[in-house]
Short mmCIF file of C-alpha atoms in Angstrom, two decimals:
data_model
loop_
_atom_site.label_atom_id
_atom_site.label_comp_id
_atom_site.label_asym_id
_atom_site.label_seq_id
_atom_site.Cartn_x
_atom_site.Cartn_y
_atom_site.Cartn_z
CA ASP A 1 115.35 137.55 4.84
CA ALA A 2 111.77 137.54 3.55
CA GLY A 3 109.26 138.71 6.15
CA ILE A 4 107.39 135.53 6.91
CA THR A 5 106.14 134.46 10.31
CA GLN A 6 104.23 131.39 11.39
CA SER A 7 102.15 130.89 14.50
CA PRO A 8 102.16 128.97 16.67
CA ARG A 9 105.73 127.66 16.41
CA HIS A 10 104.91 124.58 18.46
CA LYS A 11 101.61 122.93 19.25
CA VAL A 12 100.47 119.73 20.91
CA THR A 13 96.85 118.76 20.36
CA GLU A 14 94.60 115.77 20.78
CA THR A 15 93.17 113.55 18.06
CA GLY A 16 89.86 114.83 16.76
CA THR A 17 90.36 118.51 17.62
CA PRO A 18 90.48 121.24 14.96
CA VAL A 19 93.74 123.13 14.57
CA THR A 20 94.54 126.32 12.65
CA LEU A 21 98.04 127.39 11.69
CA ARG A 22 98.72 130.92 10.53
CA CYS A 23 101.21 132.24 8.02
CA HIS A 24 101.78 135.99 7.80
CA GLN A 25 103.94 137.82 5.22
CA THR A 26 105.01 141.43 4.89
CA GLU A 27 106.41 141.09 1.34
CA ASN A 28 103.14 141.51 -0.59
CA HIS A 29 103.94 138.33 -2.55
CA ARG A 30 101.16 136.90 -4.67
CA TYR A 31 101.77 133.18 -4.08
CA MET A 32 101.62 131.38 -0.76
CA TYR A 33 102.08 127.69 0.00
CA TRP A 34 101.68 125.21 2.83
CA TYR A 35 104.00 122.19 3.03
CA ARG A 36 104.52 119.40 5.48
CA GLN A 37 107.91 117.80 6.03
CA ASP A 38 108.30 114.25 7.27
CA PRO A 39 111.35 111.97 7.42
CA GLY A 40 111.72 109.98 4.21
CA HIS A 41 109.19 112.10 2.34
CA GLY A 42 110.77 115.50 2.08
CA LEU A 43 108.61 118.56 1.60
CA ARG A 44 105.14 117.87 0.25
CA LEU A 45 102.69 120.52 -0.90
CA ILE A 46 99.36 120.59 0.95
CA HIS A 47 97.61 123.64 -0.56
CA TYR A 48 98.64 126.83 -2.25
CA SER A 49 97.19 130.23 -3.07
CA TYR A 50 97.65 132.39 -6.15
CA GLY A 51 95.75 135.39 -4.84
CA VAL A 52 93.20 136.54 -2.29
CA LYS A 53 90.43 133.93 -2.10
CA ASP A 54 92.18 131.87 -4.83
CA THR A 55 93.45 128.54 -3.57
CA ASP A 56 94.07 125.06 -4.93
CA LYS A 57 95.00 121.62 -3.71
CA GLY A 58 98.46 120.18 -3.60
CA GLU A 59 99.79 116.66 -3.38
CA VAL A 60 98.55 115.82 0.15
CA SER A 61 95.44 117.93 0.73
CA ASP A 62 93.11 115.36 2.35
CA GLY A 63 92.15 116.43 5.87
CA TYR A 64 93.31 120.02 5.36
CA SER A 65 91.61 123.23 4.29
CA VAL A 66 92.96 126.73 3.69
CA SER A 67 91.75 130.28 3.49
CA ARG A 68 93.24 133.53 2.27
CA SER A 69 91.12 136.59 2.96
CA LYS A 70 94.02 139.06 2.81
CA THR A 71 97.22 139.13 0.79
CA GLU A 72 99.34 138.83 3.90
CA ASP A 73 97.62 135.92 5.66
CA PHE A 74 97.26 132.26 4.69
CA LEU A 75 95.58 129.93 7.16
CA LEU A 76 95.84 126.14 7.25
CA THR A 77 93.15 124.23 9.14
CA LEU A 78 93.20 120.61 10.18
CA GLU A 79 89.52 119.93 10.47
CA SER A 80 89.89 116.96 12.82
CA ALA A 81 93.50 116.27 13.68
CA THR A 82 94.86 112.73 13.41
CA SER A 83 98.18 111.27 14.53
CA SER A 84 99.26 110.98 10.88
CA GLN A 85 99.21 114.78 10.74
CA THR A 86 102.01 115.02 13.28
CA SER A 87 104.63 116.84 11.25
CA VAL A 88 106.56 120.05 10.71
CA TYR A 89 104.55 122.52 8.66
CA PHE A 90 106.23 125.18 6.55
CA CYS A 91 104.65 128.14 4.85
CA ALA A 92 106.34 129.65 1.79
CA ILE A 93 105.82 132.70 -0.40
CA SER A 94 106.93 133.60 -3.89
CA ASP A 95 106.62 136.16 -6.62
CA LEU A 96 108.42 136.93 -9.85
CA SER A 97 112.00 138.05 -9.27
CA GLY A 98 115.37 137.96 -11.00
CA SER A 99 115.64 134.28 -10.11
CA GLY A 100 112.22 133.25 -11.31
CA TYR A 101 109.67 132.29 -8.71
CA GLU A 102 111.89 131.03 -5.94
CA GLN A 103 110.06 130.34 -2.73
CA TYR A 104 110.99 131.73 0.68
CA PHE A 105 110.07 129.73 3.72
CA GLY A 106 108.77 130.64 7.14
CA PRO A 107 110.38 129.22 10.31
CA GLY A 108 107.98 126.28 10.55
CA THR A 109 105.41 124.96 13.02
CA ARG A 110 106.03 121.69 14.83
CA LEU A 111 102.65 120.01 15.39
CA THR A 112 102.18 116.93 17.53
CA VAL A 113 98.84 115.13 17.56
CA THR A 114 98.46 112.76 20.51
CA GLY B 1 103.62 113.49 -11.87
CA GLN B 2 107.25 114.18 -11.17
CA ASN B 3 110.00 111.89 -9.95
CA ILE B 4 113.09 113.40 -8.36
CA ASP B 5 116.08 111.38 -7.19
CA GLN B 6 119.08 112.47 -5.16
CA PRO B 7 121.45 110.55 -2.91
CA THR B 8 120.36 110.22 0.71
CA GLU B 9 123.70 110.96 2.34
CA MET B 10 127.17 112.18 1.46
CA THR B 11 130.31 112.82 3.48
CA ALA B 12 133.14 115.15 2.51
CA THR B 13 136.22 116.75 4.04
CA GLU B 14 136.57 120.38 5.06
CA GLY B 15 138.23 122.38 2.28
CA ALA B 16 137.29 119.86 -0.41
CA ILE B 17 134.79 120.03 -3.27
CA VAL B 18 131.58 118.00 -3.31
CA GLN B 19 129.03 117.44 -6.07
CA ILE B 20 125.43 116.57 -5.20
CA ASN B 21 123.47 115.11 -8.10
CA CYS B 22 119.76 115.31 -8.85
CA THR B 23 117.88 113.54 -11.60
CA TYR B 24 114.29 114.23 -12.47
CA GLN B 25 111.52 113.01 -14.74
CA THR B 26 108.77 115.48 -15.44
CA SER B 27 106.63 117.02 -18.13
CA GLY B 28 106.34 120.75 -18.58
CA PHE B 29 109.71 121.52 -16.95
CA ASN B 30 109.91 125.15 -15.88
CA GLY B 31 113.03 125.36 -13.74
CA LEU B 32 115.11 123.65 -11.08
CA PHE B 33 115.89 125.00 -7.63
CA TRP B 34 118.38 124.07 -4.93
CA TYR B 35 117.74 124.75 -1.26
CA GLN B 36 119.85 124.30 1.86
CA GLN B 37 118.26 123.20 5.12
CA HIS B 38 120.08 123.03 8.43
CA ALA B 39 118.65 120.70 11.06
CA GLY B 40 115.63 122.22 12.78
CA GLU B 41 115.51 125.21 10.43
CA ALA B 42 113.62 126.29 7.33
CA PRO B 43 114.94 125.66 3.81
CA THR B 44 116.83 128.61 2.30
CA PHE B 45 117.12 129.32 -1.42
CA LEU B 46 120.51 128.65 -3.02
CA SER B 47 120.15 128.64 -6.79
CA TYR B 48 117.85 128.50 -9.81
CA ASN B 49 118.46 127.03 -13.27
CA VAL B 50 116.05 127.19 -16.16
CA LEU B 51 118.50 127.04 -19.09
CA ASP B 52 121.23 124.48 -19.70
CA GLY B 53 124.59 125.30 -18.22
CA LEU B 54 126.33 126.40 -15.08
CA GLU B 55 125.23 129.13 -12.68
CA GLU B 56 127.92 130.26 -10.25
CA LYS B 57 127.26 132.04 -6.98
CA GLY B 58 130.31 132.31 -4.76
CA ARG B 59 131.35 128.91 -3.40
CA PHE B 60 128.18 127.32 -4.79
CA SER B 61 127.48 126.46 -8.43
CA SER B 62 124.55 124.66 -10.01
CA PHE B 63 124.41 122.91 -13.37
CA LEU B 64 121.44 121.87 -15.47
CA SER B 65 121.00 119.59 -18.49
CA ARG B 66 117.36 119.61 -19.52
CA SER B 67 117.82 116.94 -22.19
CA LYS B 68 119.22 114.53 -19.59
CA GLY B 69 116.90 115.53 -16.74
CA TYR B 70 119.98 116.13 -14.61
CA SER B 71 121.32 118.78 -12.29
CA TYR B 72 124.10 119.02 -9.78
CA LEU B 73 125.06 121.37 -6.99
CA LEU B 74 128.78 121.95 -6.58
CA LEU B 75 130.12 123.18 -3.25
CA LYS B 76 133.73 124.36 -3.16
CA GLU B 77 136.06 125.04 -0.23
CA LEU B 78 133.79 123.14 2.09
CA GLN B 79 133.27 124.51 5.58
CA MET B 80 131.84 122.81 8.64
CA LYS B 81 128.80 125.08 8.43
CA ASP B 82 127.96 123.49 5.05
CA SER B 83 126.83 120.37 6.90
CA ALA B 84 123.13 120.40 6.06
CA SER B 85 120.47 118.81 3.88
CA TYR B 86 120.40 119.94 0.25
CA LEU B 87 117.05 119.82 -1.49
CA CYS B 88 116.51 119.63 -5.23
CA ALA B 89 113.13 120.95 -6.43
CA VAL B 90 111.49 121.10 -9.85
CA SER B 91 108.95 123.62 -11.09
CA VAL B 92 106.52 122.70 -13.84
CA THR B 93 104.22 124.76 -16.01
CA GLY B 94 100.54 124.78 -15.19
CA GLY B 95 99.94 127.53 -12.72
CA GLY B 96 100.81 128.32 -9.14
CA ASN B 97 104.57 128.08 -9.64
CA LYS B 98 104.48 124.96 -7.54
CA LEU B 99 107.61 123.07 -6.59
CA THR B 100 108.08 119.32 -6.22
CA PHE B 101 110.93 118.48 -3.87
CA GLY B 102 113.28 115.56 -3.72
CA THR B 103 113.83 113.96 -0.32
CA GLY B 104 117.12 115.77 0.13
CA THR B 105 120.80 114.85 0.44
CA GLN B 106 122.26 115.00 3.95
CA LEU B 107 125.83 116.31 3.65
CA LYS B 108 128.25 115.83 6.50
CA VAL B 109 131.49 117.81 6.41
CA GLU B 110 134.29 116.31 8.46
CA LEU B 111 137.68 117.62 9.55
#
């Protein structure tokens, strides 16, 4: 299994508070991604990174920001959490391999905004 | 943008064969991936197709037809542990090696 960890694994927070989720990898992969997964919507890309300090928006980036100051860490921040951001958040990593750029996922963070 | 369609649910019998279809509409196609996701767990990579044809990996095979925008995942000798959601995802050119996922097919394997 790819070495990917996410912290925290579960979090309950109140509307209006800032929240930061961390993704840490030990694989030295170039690309890192943040997704959210909601019933009926599947996995949707929030932001991604293609290198240290290089990030770009995904499909559902409003209300989220990211930072990548080191290869191994990719942070997702909810600037002011809302109930619509209650979801399961997955981090993923990828790099060129024999099967193209398949992505490997972390265990997920379940976030509840009350 | 991309549009990916797959059936919401399927049911099959232990020991049987099941085919899960995925159709997509996209520009700049750069590959199709299948993932398996058990309830409460992270998706895990199953297969990758970039050229037309069949890729076989043990009990699982995946087929791609780029001209038809169509793929399927074939699961043979079904086991109870194959009960899971199967996600079809498309990669497009344009940087970042981003994936767009379908909403997944929930497969239930019964005795």
